[in-house]
PDB file of C-alpha atoms and ligand atoms in Angstrom:
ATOM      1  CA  UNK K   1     104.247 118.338  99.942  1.00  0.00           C
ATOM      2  CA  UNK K   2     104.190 114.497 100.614  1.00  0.00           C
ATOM      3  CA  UNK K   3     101.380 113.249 102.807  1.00  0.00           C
ATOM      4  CA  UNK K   4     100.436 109.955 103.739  1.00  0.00           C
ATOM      5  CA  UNK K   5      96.604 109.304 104.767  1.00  0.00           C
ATOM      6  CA  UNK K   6      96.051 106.606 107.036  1.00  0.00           C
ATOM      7  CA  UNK K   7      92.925 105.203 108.282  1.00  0.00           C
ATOM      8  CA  UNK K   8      90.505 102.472 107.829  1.00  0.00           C
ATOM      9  CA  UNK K   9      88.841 101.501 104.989  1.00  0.00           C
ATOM     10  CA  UNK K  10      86.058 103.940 104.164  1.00  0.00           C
ATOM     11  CA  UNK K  11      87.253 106.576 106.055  1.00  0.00           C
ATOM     12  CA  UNK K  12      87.143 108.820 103.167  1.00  0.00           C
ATOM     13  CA  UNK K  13      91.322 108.528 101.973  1.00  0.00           C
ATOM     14  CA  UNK K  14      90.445 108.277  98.141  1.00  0.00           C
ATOM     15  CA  UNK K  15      87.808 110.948  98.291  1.00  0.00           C
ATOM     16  CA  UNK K  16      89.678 113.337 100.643  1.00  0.00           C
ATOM     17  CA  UNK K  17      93.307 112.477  98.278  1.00  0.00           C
ATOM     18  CA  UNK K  18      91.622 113.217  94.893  1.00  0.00           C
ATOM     19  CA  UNK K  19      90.650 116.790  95.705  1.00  0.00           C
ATOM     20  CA  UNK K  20      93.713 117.452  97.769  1.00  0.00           C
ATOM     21  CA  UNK K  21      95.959 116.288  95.119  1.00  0.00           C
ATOM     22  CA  UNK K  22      94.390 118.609  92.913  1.00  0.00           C
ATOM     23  CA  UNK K  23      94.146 121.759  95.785  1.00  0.00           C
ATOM     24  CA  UNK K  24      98.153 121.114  95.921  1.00  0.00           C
ATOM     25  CA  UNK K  25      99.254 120.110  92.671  1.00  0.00           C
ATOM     26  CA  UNK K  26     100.540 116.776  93.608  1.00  0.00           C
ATOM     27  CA  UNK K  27     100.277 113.135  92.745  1.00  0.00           C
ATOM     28  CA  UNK K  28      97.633 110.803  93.588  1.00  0.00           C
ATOM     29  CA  UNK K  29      98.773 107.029  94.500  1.00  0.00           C
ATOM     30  CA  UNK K  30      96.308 104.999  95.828  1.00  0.00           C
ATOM     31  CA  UNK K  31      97.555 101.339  96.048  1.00  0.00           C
ATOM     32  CA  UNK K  32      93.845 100.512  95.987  1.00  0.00           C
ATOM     33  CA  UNK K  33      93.087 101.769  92.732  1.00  0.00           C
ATOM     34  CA  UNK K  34      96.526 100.469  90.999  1.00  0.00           C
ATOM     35  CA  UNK K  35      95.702  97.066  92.442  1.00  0.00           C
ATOM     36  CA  UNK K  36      92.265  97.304  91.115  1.00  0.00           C
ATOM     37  CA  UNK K  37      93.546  98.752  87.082  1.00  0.00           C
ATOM     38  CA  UNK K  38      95.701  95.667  87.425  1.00  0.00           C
ATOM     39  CA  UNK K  39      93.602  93.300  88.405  1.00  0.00           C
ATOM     40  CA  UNK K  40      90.988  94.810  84.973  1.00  0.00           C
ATOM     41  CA  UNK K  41      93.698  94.793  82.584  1.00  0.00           C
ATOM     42  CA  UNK K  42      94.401  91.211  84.055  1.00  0.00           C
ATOM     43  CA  UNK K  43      98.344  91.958  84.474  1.00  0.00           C
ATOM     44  CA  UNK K  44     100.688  88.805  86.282  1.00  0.00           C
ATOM     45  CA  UNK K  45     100.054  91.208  89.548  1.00  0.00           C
ATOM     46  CA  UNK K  46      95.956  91.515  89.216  1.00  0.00           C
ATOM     47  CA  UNK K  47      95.713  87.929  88.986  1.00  0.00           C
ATOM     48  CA  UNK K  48      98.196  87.194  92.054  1.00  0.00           C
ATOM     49  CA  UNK K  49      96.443  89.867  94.023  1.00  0.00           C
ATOM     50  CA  UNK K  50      92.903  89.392  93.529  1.00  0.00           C
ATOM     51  CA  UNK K  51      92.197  86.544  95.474  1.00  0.00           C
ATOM     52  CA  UNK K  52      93.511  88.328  98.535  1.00  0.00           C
ATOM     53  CA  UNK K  53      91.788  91.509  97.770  1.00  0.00           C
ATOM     54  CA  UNK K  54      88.615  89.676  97.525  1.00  0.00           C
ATOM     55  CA  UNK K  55      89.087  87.868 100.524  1.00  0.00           C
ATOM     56  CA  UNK K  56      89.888  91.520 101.762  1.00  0.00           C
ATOM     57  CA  UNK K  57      93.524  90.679 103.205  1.00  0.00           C
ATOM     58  CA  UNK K  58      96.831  92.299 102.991  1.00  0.00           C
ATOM     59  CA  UNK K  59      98.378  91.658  99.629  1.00  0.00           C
ATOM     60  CA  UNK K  60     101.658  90.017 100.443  1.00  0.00           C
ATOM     61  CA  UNK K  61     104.344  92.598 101.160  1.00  0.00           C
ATOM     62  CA  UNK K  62     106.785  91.663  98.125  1.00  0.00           C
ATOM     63  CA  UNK K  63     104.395  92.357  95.868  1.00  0.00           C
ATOM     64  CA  UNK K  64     103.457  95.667  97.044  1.00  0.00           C
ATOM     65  CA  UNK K  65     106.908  96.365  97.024  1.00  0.00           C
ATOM     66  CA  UNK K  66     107.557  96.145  94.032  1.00  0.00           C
ATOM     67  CA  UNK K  67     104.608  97.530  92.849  1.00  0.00           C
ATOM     68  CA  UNK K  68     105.603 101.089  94.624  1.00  0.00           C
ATOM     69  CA  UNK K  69     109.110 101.022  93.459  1.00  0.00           C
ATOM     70  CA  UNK K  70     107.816 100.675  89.790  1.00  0.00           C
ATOM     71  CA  UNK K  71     105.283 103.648  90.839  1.00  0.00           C
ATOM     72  CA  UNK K  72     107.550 106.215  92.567  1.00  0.00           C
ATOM     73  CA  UNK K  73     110.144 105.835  89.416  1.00  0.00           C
ATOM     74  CA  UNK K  74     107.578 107.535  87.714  1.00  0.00           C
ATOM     75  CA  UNK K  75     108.295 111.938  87.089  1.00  0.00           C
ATOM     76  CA  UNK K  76     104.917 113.438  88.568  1.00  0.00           C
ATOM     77  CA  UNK K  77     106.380 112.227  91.963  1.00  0.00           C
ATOM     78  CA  UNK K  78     108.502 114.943  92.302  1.00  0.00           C
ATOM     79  CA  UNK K  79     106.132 117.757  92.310  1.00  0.00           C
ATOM     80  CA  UNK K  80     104.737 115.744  95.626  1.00  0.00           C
ATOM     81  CA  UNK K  81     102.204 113.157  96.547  1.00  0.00           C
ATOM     82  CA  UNK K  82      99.810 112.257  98.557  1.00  0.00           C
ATOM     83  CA  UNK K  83      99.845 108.193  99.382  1.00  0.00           C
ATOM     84  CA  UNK K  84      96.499 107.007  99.813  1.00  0.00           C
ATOM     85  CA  UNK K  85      96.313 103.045 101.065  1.00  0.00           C
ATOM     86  CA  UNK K  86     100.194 102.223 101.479  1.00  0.00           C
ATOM     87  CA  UNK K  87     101.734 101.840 104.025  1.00  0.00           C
ATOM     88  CA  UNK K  88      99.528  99.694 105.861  1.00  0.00           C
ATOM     89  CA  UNK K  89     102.315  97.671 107.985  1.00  0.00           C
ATOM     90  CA  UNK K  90     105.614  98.572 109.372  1.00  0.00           C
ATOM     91  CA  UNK K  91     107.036  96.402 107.098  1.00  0.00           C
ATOM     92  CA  UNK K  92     105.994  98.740 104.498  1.00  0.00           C
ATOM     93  CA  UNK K  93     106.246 101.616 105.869  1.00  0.00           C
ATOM     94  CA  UNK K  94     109.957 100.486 106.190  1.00  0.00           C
ATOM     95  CA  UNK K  95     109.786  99.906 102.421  1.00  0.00           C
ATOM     96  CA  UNK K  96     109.143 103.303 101.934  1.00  0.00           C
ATOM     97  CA  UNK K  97     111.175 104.798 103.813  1.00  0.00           C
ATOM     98  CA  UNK K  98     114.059 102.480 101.383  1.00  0.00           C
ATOM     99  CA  UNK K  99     112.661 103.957  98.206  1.00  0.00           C
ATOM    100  CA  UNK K 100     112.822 107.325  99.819  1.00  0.00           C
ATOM    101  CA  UNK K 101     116.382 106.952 100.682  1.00  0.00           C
ATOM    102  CA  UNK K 102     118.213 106.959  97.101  1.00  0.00           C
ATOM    103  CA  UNK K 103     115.597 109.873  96.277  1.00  0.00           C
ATOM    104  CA  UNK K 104     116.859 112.078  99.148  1.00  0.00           C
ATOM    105  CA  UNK K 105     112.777 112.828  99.879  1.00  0.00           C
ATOM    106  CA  UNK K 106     110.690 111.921 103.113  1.00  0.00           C
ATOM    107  CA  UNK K 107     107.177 112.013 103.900  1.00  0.00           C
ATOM    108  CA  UNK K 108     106.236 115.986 105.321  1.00  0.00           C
ATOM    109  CA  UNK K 109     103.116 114.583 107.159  1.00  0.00           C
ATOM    110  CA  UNK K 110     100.685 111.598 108.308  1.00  0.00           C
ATOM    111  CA  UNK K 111      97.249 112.289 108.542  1.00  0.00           C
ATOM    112  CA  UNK K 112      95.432 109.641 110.691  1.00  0.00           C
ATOM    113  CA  UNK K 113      91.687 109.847 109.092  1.00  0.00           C
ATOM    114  CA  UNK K 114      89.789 108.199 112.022  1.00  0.00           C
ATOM    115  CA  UNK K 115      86.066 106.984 111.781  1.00  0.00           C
ATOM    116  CA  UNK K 116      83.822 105.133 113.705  1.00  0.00           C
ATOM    117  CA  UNK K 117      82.581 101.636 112.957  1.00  0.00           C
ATOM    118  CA  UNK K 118      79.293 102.400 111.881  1.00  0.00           C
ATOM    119  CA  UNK K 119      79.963 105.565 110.121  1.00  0.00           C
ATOM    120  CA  UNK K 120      82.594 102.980 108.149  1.00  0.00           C
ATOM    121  CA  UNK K 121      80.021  99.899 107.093  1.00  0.00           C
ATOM    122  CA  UNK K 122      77.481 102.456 106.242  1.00  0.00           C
ATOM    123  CA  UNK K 123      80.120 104.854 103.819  1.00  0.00           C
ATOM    124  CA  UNK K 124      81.193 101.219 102.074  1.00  0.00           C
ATOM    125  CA  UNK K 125      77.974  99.498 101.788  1.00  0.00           C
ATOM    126  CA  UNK K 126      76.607 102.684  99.503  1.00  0.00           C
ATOM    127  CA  UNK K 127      80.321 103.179  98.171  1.00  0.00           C
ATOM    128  CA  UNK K 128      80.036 103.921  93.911  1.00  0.00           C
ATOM    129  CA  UNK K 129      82.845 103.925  91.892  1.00  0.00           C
ATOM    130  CA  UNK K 130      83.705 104.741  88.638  1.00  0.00           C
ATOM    131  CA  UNK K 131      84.896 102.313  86.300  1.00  0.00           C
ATOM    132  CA  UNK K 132      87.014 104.453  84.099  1.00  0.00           C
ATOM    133  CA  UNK K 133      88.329 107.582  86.115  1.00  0.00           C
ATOM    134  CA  UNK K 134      87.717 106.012  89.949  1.00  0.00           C
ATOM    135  CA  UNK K 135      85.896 108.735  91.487  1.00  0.00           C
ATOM    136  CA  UNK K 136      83.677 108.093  94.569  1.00  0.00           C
ATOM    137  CA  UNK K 137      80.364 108.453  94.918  1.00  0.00           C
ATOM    138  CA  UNK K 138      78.320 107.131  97.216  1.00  0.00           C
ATOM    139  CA  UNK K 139      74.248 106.026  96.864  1.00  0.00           C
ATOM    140  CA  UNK K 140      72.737 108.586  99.571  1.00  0.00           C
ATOM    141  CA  UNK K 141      75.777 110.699 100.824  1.00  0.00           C
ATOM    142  CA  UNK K 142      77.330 111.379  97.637  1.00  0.00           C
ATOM    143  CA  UNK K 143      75.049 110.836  94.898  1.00  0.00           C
ATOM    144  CA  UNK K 144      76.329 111.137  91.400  1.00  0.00           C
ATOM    145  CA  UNK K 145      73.832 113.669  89.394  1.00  0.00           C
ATOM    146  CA  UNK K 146      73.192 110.995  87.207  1.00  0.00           C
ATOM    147  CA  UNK K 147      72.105 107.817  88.575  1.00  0.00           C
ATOM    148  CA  UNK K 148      74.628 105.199  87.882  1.00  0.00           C
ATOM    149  CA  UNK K 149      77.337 107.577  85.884  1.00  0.00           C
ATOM    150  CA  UNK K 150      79.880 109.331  86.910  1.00  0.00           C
ATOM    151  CA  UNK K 151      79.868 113.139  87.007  1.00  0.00           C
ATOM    152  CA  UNK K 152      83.247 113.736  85.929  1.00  0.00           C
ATOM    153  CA  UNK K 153      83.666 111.541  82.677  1.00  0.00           C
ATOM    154  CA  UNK K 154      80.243 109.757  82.273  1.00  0.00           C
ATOM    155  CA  UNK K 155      81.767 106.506  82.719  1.00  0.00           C
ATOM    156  CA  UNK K 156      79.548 103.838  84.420  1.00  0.00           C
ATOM    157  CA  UNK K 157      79.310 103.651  88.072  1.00  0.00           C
ATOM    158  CA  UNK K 158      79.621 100.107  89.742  1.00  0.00           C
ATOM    159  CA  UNK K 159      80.024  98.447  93.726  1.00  0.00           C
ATOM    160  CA  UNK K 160      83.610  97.384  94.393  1.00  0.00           C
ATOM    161  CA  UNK K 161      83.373  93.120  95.106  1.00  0.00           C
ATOM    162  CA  UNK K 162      84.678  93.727  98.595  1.00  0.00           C
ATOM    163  CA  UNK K 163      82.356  96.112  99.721  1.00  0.00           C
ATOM    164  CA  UNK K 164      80.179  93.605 101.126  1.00  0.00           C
ATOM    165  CA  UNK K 165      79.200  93.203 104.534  1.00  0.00           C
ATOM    166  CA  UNK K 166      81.320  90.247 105.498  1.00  0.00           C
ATOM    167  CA  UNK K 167      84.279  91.291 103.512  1.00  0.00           C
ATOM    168  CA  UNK K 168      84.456  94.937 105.353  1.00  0.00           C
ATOM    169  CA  UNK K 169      84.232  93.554 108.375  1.00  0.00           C
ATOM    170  CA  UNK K 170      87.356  91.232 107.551  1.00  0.00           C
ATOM    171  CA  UNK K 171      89.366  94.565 106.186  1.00  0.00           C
ATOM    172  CA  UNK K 172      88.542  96.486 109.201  1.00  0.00           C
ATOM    173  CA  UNK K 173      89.665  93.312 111.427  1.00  0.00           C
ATOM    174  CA  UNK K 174      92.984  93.328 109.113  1.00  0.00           C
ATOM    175  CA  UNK K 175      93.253  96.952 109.776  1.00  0.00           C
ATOM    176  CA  UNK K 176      92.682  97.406 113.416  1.00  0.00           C
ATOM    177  CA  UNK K 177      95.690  94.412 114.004  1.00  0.00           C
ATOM    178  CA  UNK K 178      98.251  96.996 112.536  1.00  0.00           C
ATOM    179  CA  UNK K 179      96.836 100.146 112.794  1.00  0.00           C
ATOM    180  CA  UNK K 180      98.218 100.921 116.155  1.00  0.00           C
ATOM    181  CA  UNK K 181     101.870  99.755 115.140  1.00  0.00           C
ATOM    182  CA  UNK K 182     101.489 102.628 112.360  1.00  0.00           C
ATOM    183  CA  UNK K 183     100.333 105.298 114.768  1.00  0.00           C
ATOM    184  CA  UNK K 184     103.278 104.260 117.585  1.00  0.00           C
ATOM    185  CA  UNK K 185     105.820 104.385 114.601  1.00  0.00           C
ATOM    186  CA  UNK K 186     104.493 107.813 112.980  1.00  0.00           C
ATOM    187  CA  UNK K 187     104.306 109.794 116.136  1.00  0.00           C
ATOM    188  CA  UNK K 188     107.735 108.286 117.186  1.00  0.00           C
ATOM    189  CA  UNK K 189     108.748 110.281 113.994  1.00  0.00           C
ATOM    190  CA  UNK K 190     106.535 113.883 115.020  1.00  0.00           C
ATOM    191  CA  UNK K 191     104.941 113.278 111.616  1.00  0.00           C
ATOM    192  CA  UNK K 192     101.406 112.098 113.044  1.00  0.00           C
ATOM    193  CA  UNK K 193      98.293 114.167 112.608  1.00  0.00           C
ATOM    194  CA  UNK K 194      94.737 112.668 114.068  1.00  0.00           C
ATOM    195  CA  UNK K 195      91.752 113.894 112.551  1.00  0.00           C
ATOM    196  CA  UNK K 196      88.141 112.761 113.021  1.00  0.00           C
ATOM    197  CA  UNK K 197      86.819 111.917 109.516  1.00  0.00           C
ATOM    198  CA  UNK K 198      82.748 111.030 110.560  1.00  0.00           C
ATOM    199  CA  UNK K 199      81.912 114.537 109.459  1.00  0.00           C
ATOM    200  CA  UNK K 200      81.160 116.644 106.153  1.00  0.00           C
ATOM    201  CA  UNK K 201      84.105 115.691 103.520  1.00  0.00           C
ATOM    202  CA  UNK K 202      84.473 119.468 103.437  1.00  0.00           C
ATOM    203  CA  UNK K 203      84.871 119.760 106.690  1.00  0.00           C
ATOM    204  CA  UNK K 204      87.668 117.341 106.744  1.00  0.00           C
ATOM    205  CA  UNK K 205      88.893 118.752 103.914  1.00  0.00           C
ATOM    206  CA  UNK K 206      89.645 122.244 105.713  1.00  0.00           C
ATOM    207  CA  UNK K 207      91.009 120.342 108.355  1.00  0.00           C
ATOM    208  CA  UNK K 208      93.317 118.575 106.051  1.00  0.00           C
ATOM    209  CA  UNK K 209      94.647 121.339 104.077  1.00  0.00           C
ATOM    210  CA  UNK K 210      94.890 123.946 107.607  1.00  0.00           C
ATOM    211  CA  UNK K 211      97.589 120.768 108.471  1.00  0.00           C
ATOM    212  CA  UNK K 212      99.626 121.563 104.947  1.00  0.00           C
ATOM    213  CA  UNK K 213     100.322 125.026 105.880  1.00  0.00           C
TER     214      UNK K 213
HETATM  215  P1  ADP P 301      88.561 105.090 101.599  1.00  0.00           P
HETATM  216  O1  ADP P 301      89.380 105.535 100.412  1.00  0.00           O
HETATM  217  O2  ADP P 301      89.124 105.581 102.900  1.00  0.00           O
HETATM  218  O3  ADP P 301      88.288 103.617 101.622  1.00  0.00           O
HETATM  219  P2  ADP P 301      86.417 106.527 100.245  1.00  0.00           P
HETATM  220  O4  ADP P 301      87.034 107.849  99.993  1.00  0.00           O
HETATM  221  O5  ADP P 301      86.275 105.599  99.075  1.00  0.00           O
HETATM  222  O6  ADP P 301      87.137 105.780 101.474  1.00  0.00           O
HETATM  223  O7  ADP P 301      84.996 106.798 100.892  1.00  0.00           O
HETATM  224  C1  ADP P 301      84.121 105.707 101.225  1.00  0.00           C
HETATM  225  C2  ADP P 301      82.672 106.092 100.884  1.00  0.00           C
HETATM  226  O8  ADP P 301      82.239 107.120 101.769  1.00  0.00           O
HETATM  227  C3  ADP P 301      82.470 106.626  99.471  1.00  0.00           C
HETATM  228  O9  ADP P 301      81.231 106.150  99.016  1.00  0.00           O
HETATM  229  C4  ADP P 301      82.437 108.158  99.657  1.00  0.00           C
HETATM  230  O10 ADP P 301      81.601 108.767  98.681  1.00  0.00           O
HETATM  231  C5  ADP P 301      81.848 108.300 101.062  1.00  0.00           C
HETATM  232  N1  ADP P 301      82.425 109.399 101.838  1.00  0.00           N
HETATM  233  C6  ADP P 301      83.725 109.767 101.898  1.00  0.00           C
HETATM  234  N2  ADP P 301      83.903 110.787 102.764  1.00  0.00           N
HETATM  235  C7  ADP P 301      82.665 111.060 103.281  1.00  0.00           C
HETATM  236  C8  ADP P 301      82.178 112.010 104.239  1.00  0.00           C
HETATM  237  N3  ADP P 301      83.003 112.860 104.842  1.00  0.00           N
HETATM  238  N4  ADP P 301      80.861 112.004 104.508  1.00  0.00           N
HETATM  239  C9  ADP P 301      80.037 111.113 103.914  1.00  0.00           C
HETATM  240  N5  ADP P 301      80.416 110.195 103.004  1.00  0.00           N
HETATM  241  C10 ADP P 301      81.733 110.164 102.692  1.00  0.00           C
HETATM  242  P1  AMP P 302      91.667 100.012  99.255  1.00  0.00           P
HETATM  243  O1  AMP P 302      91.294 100.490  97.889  1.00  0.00           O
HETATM  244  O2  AMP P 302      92.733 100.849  99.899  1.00  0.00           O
HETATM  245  O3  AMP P 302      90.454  99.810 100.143  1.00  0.00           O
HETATM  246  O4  AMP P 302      92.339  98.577  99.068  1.00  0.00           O
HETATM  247  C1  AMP P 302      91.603  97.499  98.522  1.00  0.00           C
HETATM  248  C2  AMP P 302      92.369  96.196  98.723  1.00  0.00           C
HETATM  249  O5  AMP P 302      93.625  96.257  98.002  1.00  0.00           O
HETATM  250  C3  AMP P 302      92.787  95.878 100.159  1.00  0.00           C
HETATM  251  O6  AMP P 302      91.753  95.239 100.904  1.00  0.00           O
HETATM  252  C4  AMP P 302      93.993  94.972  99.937  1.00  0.00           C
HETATM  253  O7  AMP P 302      93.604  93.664  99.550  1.00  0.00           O
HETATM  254  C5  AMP P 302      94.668  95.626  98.737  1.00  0.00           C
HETATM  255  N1  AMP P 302      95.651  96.655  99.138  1.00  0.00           N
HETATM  256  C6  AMP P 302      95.596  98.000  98.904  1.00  0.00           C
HETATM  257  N2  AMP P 302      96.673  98.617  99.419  1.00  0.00           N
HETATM  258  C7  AMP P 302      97.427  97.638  99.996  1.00  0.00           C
HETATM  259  C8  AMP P 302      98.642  97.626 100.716  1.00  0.00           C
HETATM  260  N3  AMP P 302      99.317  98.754 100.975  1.00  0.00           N
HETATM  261  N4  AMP P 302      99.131  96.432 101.161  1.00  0.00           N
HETATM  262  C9  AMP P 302      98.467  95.291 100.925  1.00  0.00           C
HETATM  263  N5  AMP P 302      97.303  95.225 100.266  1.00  0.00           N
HETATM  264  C10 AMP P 302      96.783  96.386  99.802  1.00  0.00           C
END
């Protein structure tokens, strides 16, 4: 199976991709978190990308570009994946559909997570992650059973630098100018599912996986 999940920031993509890829037995790519190990391990690409990120724009195209290539030459690709963050333009969703070509794969389905505004700054503003393994947790909605470590490896917990208030507004003002580009160019294709992500994660969880059948 090889799903893309759109949707803005904090609609739940990384929490809703981590169990799925696990319920199906397929990769997890989130551009987020490869952006984010590279910007750590301070790599040529962390340090191009992390003014942007923190400014919480678009990291330019090219970059991105390359950055999937190098990511879908990997094997565990071809047992599936689900693409959490990427595309988030036509341009590259274009790009994918080039590193698709050679492969002789295509994505199965688009899931469109939608949420409301509020529902979004209030998800982000609590938003935990985990500094070694990236889980999500979040302060109130999500609380890890320890405060301030993660459940799953102990690692510490800590707020990603563009989960601030002024900075989510700017990604969900970057996001709503291509968003509806994405949708047009997905349904053109019969590959676009909408879901309503405000509720229970489980909830949109069943929802999710009923679509993969
Ligand atoms: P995205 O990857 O779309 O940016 P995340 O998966 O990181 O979003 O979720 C954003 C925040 O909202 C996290 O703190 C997560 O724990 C919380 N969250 C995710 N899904 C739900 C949900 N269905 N209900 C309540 N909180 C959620
Ligand atoms: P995310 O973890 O998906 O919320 O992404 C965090 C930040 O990483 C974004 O605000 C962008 O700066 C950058 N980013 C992630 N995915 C992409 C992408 N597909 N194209 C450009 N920038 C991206």
């Amino acid at each position: 199976m090889r799903i893309v999940l759109l949707g803005p920031p904090g609609a739940g993509k990384g929490t809703q991709a981590k169990v799925l890829a696990q319920e199906l037995g397929v990769a997890h790519i989130s551009t987020g978190d490869i952006l984010r190990q590279n910007v750590k391990d301070a790599t040529a690409l962390g340090q191009e990308a992390k003014d942007f990120m923190d400014r919480g724009l678009l990291v330019p195209d090219g970059l991105m570009s390359k950055m999937l290539q190098d990511r879908f030459a990997q094997d565990d690709i071809k047992k599936g994946f689900i693409l959490d963050g990427y595309p988030r333009n036509i341009a590259q969703a274009k790009t994918l559909e080039e590193i698709f070509k050679p492969k002789g794969i295509d994505i199965d389905i688009v899931v469109y997570l939608d949420s409301s505004d509020s529902v979004i700054i209030q998800r982000l503003s609590g938003r935990l992650v985990c500094s070694k393994c990236s889980a999500n947790y979040h302060v109130t909605n999500m609380p890890p059973s320890k405060q301030g470590f993660c459940d799953k490896c102990g690692a510490a917990l800590y707020q990603r630098t563009d989960d601030k208030v002024e900075t989510i507004k700017k990604r969900l003002d970057v996001y709503k100018n291509e968003v509806a580009d994405l949708i047009k160019y997905y349904s053109g294709q019969n590959k676009l599912h909408r879901l309503s992500a405000d509720g229970p994660a489980q909830e949109v969880l069943k929802e999710i996986v009923a679509l993969t059948k």
